[in-house]
mmCIF file of C-alpha atoms in Angstrom:
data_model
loop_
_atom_site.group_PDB
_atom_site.id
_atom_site.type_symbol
_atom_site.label_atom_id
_atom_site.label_comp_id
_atom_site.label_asym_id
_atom_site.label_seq_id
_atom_site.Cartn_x
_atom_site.Cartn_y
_atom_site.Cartn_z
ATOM 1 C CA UNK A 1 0.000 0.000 0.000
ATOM 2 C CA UNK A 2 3.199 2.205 0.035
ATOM 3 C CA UNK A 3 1.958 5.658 -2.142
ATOM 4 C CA UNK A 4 4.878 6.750 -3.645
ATOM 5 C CA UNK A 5 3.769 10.616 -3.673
ATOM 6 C CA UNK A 6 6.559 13.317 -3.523
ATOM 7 C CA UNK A 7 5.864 15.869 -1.265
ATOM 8 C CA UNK A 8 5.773 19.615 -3.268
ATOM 9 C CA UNK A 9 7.339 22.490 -1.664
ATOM 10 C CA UNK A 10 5.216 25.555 -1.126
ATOM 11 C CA UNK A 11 5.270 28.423 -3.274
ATOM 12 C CA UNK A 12 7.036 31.728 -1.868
ATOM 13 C CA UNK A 13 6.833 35.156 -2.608
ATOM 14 C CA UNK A 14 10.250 36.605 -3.909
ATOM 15 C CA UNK A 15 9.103 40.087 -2.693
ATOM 16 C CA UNK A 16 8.379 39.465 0.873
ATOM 17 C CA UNK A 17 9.177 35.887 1.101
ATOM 18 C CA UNK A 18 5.947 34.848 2.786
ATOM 19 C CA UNK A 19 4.661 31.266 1.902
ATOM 20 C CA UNK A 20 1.965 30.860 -0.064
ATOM 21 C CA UNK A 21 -0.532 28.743 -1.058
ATOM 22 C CA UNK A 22 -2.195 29.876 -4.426
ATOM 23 C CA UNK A 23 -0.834 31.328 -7.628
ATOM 24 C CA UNK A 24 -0.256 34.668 -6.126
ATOM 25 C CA UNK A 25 0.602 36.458 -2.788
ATOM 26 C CA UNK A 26 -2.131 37.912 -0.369
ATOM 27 C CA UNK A 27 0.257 40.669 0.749
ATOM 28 C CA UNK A 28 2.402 42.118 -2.685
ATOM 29 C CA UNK A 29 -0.869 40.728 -4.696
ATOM 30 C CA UNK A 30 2.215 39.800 -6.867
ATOM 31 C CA UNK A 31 2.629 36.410 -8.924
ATOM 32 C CA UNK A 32 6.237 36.201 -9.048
ATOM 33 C CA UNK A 33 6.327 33.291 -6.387
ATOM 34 C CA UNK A 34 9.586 30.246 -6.368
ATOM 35 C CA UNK A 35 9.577 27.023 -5.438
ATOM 36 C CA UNK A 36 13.257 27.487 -5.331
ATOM 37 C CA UNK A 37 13.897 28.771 -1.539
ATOM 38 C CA UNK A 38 15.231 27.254 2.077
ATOM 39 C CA UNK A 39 15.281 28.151 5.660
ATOM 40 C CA UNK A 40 11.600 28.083 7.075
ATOM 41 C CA UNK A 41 10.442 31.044 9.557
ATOM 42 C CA UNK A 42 6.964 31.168 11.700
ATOM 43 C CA UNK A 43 6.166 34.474 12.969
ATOM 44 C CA UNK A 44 3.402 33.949 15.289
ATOM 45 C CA UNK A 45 3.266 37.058 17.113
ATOM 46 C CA UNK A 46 5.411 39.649 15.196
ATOM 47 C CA UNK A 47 5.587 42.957 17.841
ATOM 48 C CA UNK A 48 7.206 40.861 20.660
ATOM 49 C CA UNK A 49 9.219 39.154 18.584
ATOM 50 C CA UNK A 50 12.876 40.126 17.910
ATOM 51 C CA UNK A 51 13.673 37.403 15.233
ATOM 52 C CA UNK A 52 10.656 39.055 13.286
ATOM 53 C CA UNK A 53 12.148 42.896 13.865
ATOM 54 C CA UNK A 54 16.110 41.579 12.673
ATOM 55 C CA UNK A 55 14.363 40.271 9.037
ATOM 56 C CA UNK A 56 11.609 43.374 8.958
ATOM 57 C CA UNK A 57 8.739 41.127 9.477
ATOM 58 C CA UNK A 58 5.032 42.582 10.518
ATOM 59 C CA UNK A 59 2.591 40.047 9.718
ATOM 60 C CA UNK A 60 1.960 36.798 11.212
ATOM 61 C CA UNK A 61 3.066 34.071 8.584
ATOM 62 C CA UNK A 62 5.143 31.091 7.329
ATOM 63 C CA UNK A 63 7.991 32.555 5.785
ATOM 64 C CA UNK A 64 11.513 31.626 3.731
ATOM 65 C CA UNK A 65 14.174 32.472 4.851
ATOM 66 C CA UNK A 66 16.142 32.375 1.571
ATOM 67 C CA UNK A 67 14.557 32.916 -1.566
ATOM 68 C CA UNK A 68 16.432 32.178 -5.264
ATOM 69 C CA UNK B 1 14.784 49.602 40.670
ATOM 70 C CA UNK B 2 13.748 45.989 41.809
ATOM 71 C CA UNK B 3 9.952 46.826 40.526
ATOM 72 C CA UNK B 4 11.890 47.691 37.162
ATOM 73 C CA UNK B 5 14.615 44.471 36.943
ATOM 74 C CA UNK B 6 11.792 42.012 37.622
ATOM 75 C CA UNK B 7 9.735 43.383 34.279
ATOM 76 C CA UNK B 8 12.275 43.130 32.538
ATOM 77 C CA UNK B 9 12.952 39.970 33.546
ATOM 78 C CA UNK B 10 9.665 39.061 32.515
ATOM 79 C CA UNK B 11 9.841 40.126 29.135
ATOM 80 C CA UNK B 12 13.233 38.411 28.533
ATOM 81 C CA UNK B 13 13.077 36.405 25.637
ATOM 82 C CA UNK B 14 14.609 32.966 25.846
ATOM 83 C CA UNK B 15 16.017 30.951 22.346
ATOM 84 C CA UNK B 16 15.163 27.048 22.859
ATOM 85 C CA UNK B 17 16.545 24.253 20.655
ATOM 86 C CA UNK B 18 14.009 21.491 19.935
ATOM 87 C CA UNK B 19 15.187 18.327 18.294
ATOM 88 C CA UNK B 20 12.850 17.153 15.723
ATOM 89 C CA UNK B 21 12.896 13.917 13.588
ATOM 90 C CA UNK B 22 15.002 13.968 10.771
ATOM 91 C CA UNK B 23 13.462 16.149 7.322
ATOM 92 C CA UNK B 24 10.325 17.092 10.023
ATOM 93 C CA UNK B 25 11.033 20.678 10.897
ATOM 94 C CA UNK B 26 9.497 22.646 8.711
ATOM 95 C CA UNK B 27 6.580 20.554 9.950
ATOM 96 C CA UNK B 28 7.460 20.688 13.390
ATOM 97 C CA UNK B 29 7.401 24.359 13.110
ATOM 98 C CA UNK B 30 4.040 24.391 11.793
ATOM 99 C CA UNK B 31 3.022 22.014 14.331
ATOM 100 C CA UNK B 32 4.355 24.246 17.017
ATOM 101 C CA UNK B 33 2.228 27.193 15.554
ATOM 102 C CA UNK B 34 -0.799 24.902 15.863
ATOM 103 C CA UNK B 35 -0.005 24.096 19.650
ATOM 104 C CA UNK B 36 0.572 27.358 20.782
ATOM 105 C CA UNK B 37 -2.909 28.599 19.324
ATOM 106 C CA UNK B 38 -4.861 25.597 21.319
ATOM 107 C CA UNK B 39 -2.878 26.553 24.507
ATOM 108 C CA UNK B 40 -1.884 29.551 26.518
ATOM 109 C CA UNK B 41 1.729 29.152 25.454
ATOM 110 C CA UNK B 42 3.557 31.727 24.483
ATOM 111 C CA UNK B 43 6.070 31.448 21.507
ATOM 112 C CA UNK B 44 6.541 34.716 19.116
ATOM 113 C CA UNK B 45 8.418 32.651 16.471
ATOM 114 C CA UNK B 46 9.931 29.504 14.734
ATOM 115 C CA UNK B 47 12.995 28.826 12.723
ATOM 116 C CA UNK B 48 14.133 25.960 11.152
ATOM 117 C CA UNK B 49 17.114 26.757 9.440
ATOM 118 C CA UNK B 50 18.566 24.873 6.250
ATOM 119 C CA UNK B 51 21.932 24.544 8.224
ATOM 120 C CA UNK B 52 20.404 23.591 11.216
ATOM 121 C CA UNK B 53 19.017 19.549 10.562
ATOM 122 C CA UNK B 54 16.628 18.251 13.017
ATOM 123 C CA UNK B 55 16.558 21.243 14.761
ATOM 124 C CA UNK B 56 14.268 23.974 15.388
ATOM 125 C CA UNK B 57 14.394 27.326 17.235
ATOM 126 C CA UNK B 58 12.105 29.010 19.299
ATOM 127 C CA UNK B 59 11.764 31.932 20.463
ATOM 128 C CA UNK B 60 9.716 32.627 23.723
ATOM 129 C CA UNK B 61 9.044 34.839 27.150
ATOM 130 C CA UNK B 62 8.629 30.937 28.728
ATOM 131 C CA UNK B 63 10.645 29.145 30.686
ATOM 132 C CA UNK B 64 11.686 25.506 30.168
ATOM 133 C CA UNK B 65 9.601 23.391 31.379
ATOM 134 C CA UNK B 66 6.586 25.022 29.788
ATOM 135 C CA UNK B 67 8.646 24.736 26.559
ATOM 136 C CA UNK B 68 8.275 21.280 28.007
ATOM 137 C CA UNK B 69 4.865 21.044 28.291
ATOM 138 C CA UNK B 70 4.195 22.503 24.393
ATOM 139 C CA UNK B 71 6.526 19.597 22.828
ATOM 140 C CA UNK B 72 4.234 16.985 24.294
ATOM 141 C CA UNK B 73 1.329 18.176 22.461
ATOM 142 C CA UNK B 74 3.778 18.122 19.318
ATOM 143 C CA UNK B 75 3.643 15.276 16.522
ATOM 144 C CA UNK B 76 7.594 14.839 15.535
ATOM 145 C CA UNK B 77 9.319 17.127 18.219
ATOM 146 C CA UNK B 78 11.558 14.801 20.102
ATOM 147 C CA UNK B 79 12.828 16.374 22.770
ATOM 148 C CA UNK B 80 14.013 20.118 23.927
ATOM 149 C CA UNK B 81 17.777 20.669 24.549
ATOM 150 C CA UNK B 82 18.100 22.028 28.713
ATOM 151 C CA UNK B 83 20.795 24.780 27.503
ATOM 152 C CA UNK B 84 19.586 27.712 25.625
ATOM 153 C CA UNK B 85 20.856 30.211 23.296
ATOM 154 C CA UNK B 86 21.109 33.766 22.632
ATOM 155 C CA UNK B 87 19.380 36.252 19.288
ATOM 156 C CA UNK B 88 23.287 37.114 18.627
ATOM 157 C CA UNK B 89 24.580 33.160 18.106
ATOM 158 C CA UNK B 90 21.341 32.173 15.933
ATOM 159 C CA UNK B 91 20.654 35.595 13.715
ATOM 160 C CA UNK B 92 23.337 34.709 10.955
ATOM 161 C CA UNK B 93 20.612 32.055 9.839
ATOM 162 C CA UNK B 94 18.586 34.614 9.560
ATOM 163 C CA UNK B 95 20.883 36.560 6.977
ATOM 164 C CA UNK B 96 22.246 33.110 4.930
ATOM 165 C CA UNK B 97 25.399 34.360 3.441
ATOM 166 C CA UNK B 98 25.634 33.824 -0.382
ATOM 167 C CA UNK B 99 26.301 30.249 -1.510
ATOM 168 C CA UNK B 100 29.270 31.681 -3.586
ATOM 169 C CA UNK B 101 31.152 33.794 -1.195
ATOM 170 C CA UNK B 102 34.292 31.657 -0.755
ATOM 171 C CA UNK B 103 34.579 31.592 -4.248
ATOM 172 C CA UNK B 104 36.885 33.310 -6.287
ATOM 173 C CA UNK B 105 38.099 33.245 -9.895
ATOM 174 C CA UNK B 106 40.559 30.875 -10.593
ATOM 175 C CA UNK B 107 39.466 28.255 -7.603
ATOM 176 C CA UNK B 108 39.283 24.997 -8.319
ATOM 177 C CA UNK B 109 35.955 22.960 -7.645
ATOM 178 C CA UNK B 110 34.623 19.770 -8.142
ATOM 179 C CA UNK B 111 30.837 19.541 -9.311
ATOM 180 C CA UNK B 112 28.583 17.670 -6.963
ATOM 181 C CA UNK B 113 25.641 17.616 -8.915
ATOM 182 C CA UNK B 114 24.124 17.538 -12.479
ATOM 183 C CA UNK B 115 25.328 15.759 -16.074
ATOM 184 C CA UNK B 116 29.000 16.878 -15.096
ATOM 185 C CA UNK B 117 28.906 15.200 -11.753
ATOM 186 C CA UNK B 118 32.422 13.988 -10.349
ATOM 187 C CA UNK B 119 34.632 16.464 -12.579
ATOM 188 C CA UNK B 120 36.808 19.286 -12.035
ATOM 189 C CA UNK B 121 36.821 22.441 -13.081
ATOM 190 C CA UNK B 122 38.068 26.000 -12.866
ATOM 191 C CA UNK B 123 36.189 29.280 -11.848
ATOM 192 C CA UNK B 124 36.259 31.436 -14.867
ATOM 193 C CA UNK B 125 33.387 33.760 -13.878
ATOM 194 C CA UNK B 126 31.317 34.208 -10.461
ATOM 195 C CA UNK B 127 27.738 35.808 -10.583
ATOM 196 C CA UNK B 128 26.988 36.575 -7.301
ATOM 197 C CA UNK B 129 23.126 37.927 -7.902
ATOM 198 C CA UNK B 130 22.326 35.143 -9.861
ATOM 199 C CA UNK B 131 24.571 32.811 -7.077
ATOM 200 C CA UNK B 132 25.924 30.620 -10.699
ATOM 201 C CA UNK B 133 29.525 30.625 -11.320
ATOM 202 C CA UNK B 134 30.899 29.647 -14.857
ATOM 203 C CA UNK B 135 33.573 26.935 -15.516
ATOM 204 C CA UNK B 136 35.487 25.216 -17.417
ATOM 205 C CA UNK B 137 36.173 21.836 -17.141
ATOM 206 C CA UNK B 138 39.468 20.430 -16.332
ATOM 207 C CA UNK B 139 39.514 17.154 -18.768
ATOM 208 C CA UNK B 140 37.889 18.591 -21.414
ATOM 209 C CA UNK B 141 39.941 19.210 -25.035
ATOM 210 C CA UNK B 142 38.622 22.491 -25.891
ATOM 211 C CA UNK B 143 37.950 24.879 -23.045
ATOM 212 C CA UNK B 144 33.761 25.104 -22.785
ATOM 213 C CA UNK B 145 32.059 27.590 -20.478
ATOM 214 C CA UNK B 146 29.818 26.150 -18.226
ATOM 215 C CA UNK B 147 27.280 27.625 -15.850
ATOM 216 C CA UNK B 148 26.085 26.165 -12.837
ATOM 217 C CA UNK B 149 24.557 26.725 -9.525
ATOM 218 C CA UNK B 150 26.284 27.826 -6.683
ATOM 219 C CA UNK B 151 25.244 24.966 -4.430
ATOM 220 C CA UNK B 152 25.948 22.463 -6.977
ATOM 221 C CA UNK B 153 30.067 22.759 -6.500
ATOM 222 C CA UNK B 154 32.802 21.567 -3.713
ATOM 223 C CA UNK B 155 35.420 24.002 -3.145
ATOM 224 C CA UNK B 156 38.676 22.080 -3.774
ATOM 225 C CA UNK B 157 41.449 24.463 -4.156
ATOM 226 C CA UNK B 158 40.841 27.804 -3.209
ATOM 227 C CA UNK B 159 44.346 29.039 -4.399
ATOM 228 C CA UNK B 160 45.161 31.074 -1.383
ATOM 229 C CA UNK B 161 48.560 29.650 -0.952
ATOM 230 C CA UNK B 162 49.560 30.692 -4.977
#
């Protein structure tokens, strides 16, 4: 019964690097997304955070930390 | 002064490492995010670094054994390391340095991935935007440019001692 299905990586947004899950991004409303990208960020509560502040994050999100 | 040190000492962010089962952490990190909404956990963020396997980072006002308490409730999180870490020794993940930086024209590489796989070659250009160097091969008869990714090469030689 082994399913042989390989797992796709998310989409992310080259502007702002945010994962997403359509054809375009919620935020830039942009369609120039990769699938090309590494490091994986959630930013659950953006004002306290300081990782969020040292990349210039201010949304709540799933985001890439490098983006090609 | 006291009134003054202990909010501040409740507002002190702590960095935990939480070991995660191997290829799991980007969803351990989404996991984690899915935890902290059904409890009264506090965690203001997740990373899961490339260079970091099995690993992932959180950052939190709570102490450990509430950290503790959260992995429990998380599918794939193994266990949370007792020592923590500082912002200053985990934010150059946050900034990944480009996958070309230690190389130069005129190093010699070996390719680690693709149709040329196993051979050596020399740097004859670097694009550092683009993160593709171009090469030439070393066995080859007449001299070809090649272009490849950055990640794709082993730095054999880098020709410091020429």
């Amino acid at each position: 019964m082994a399913v042989s299905t390989k797992k796709q990586l998310p989409k992310v947004c080259r502007e702002c690097h945010r994962v997403v899950d359509g054809e375009t991004c919620v935020i830039c409303s942009t369609s120039n997304l990769s699938t090309d990208w590494s490091g994986y960020l959630v930013v659950i509560d953006p004002i306290n955070s300081e990782v969020a502040k040292k990349v210039n994050i201010n949304l709540p999100g799933r985001y890439a930390l490098k983006v090609r | 002064m006291t009134e003054s040190e202990g909010a501040e000492e409740e507002t002190t962010l702590h960095y935990f490492a939480i070991k995660t089962t191997s290829k799991q952490e980007r969803t351990v990190a989404d996991n984690i995010k899915k935890a902290v909404d059904q409890t009264d956990i506090k965690v203001y963020s997740v990373m899961a670094p490339k260079e970091l396997q099995g690993y992932v980072l959180v950052e939190t006002p709570e102490k450990l054994n509430r950290m503790e308490q959260l992995i429990e409730r998380v599918p794939h999180a193994r266990a949370i390391l007792r020592g923590e870490t500082a912002l200053a020794e985990v934010a150059h993940f946050l900034v990944p340095k480009p996958v070309v930086s230690g190389i130069v024209e005129g190093t010699i590489i070996e390719l680690i991935a693709g149709p040329f796989k196993g051979e050596k070659a020399i740097v004859k250009r670097v694009d550092s935007g683009k993160e593709e160097i171009t090469v030439e091969l070393y066995e080859s008869m007449v001299p070809i440019p090649i272009t490849v990714r950055g990640d794709n090469v082993r730095v054999i030689d880098r020709g410091e001692d020429r």
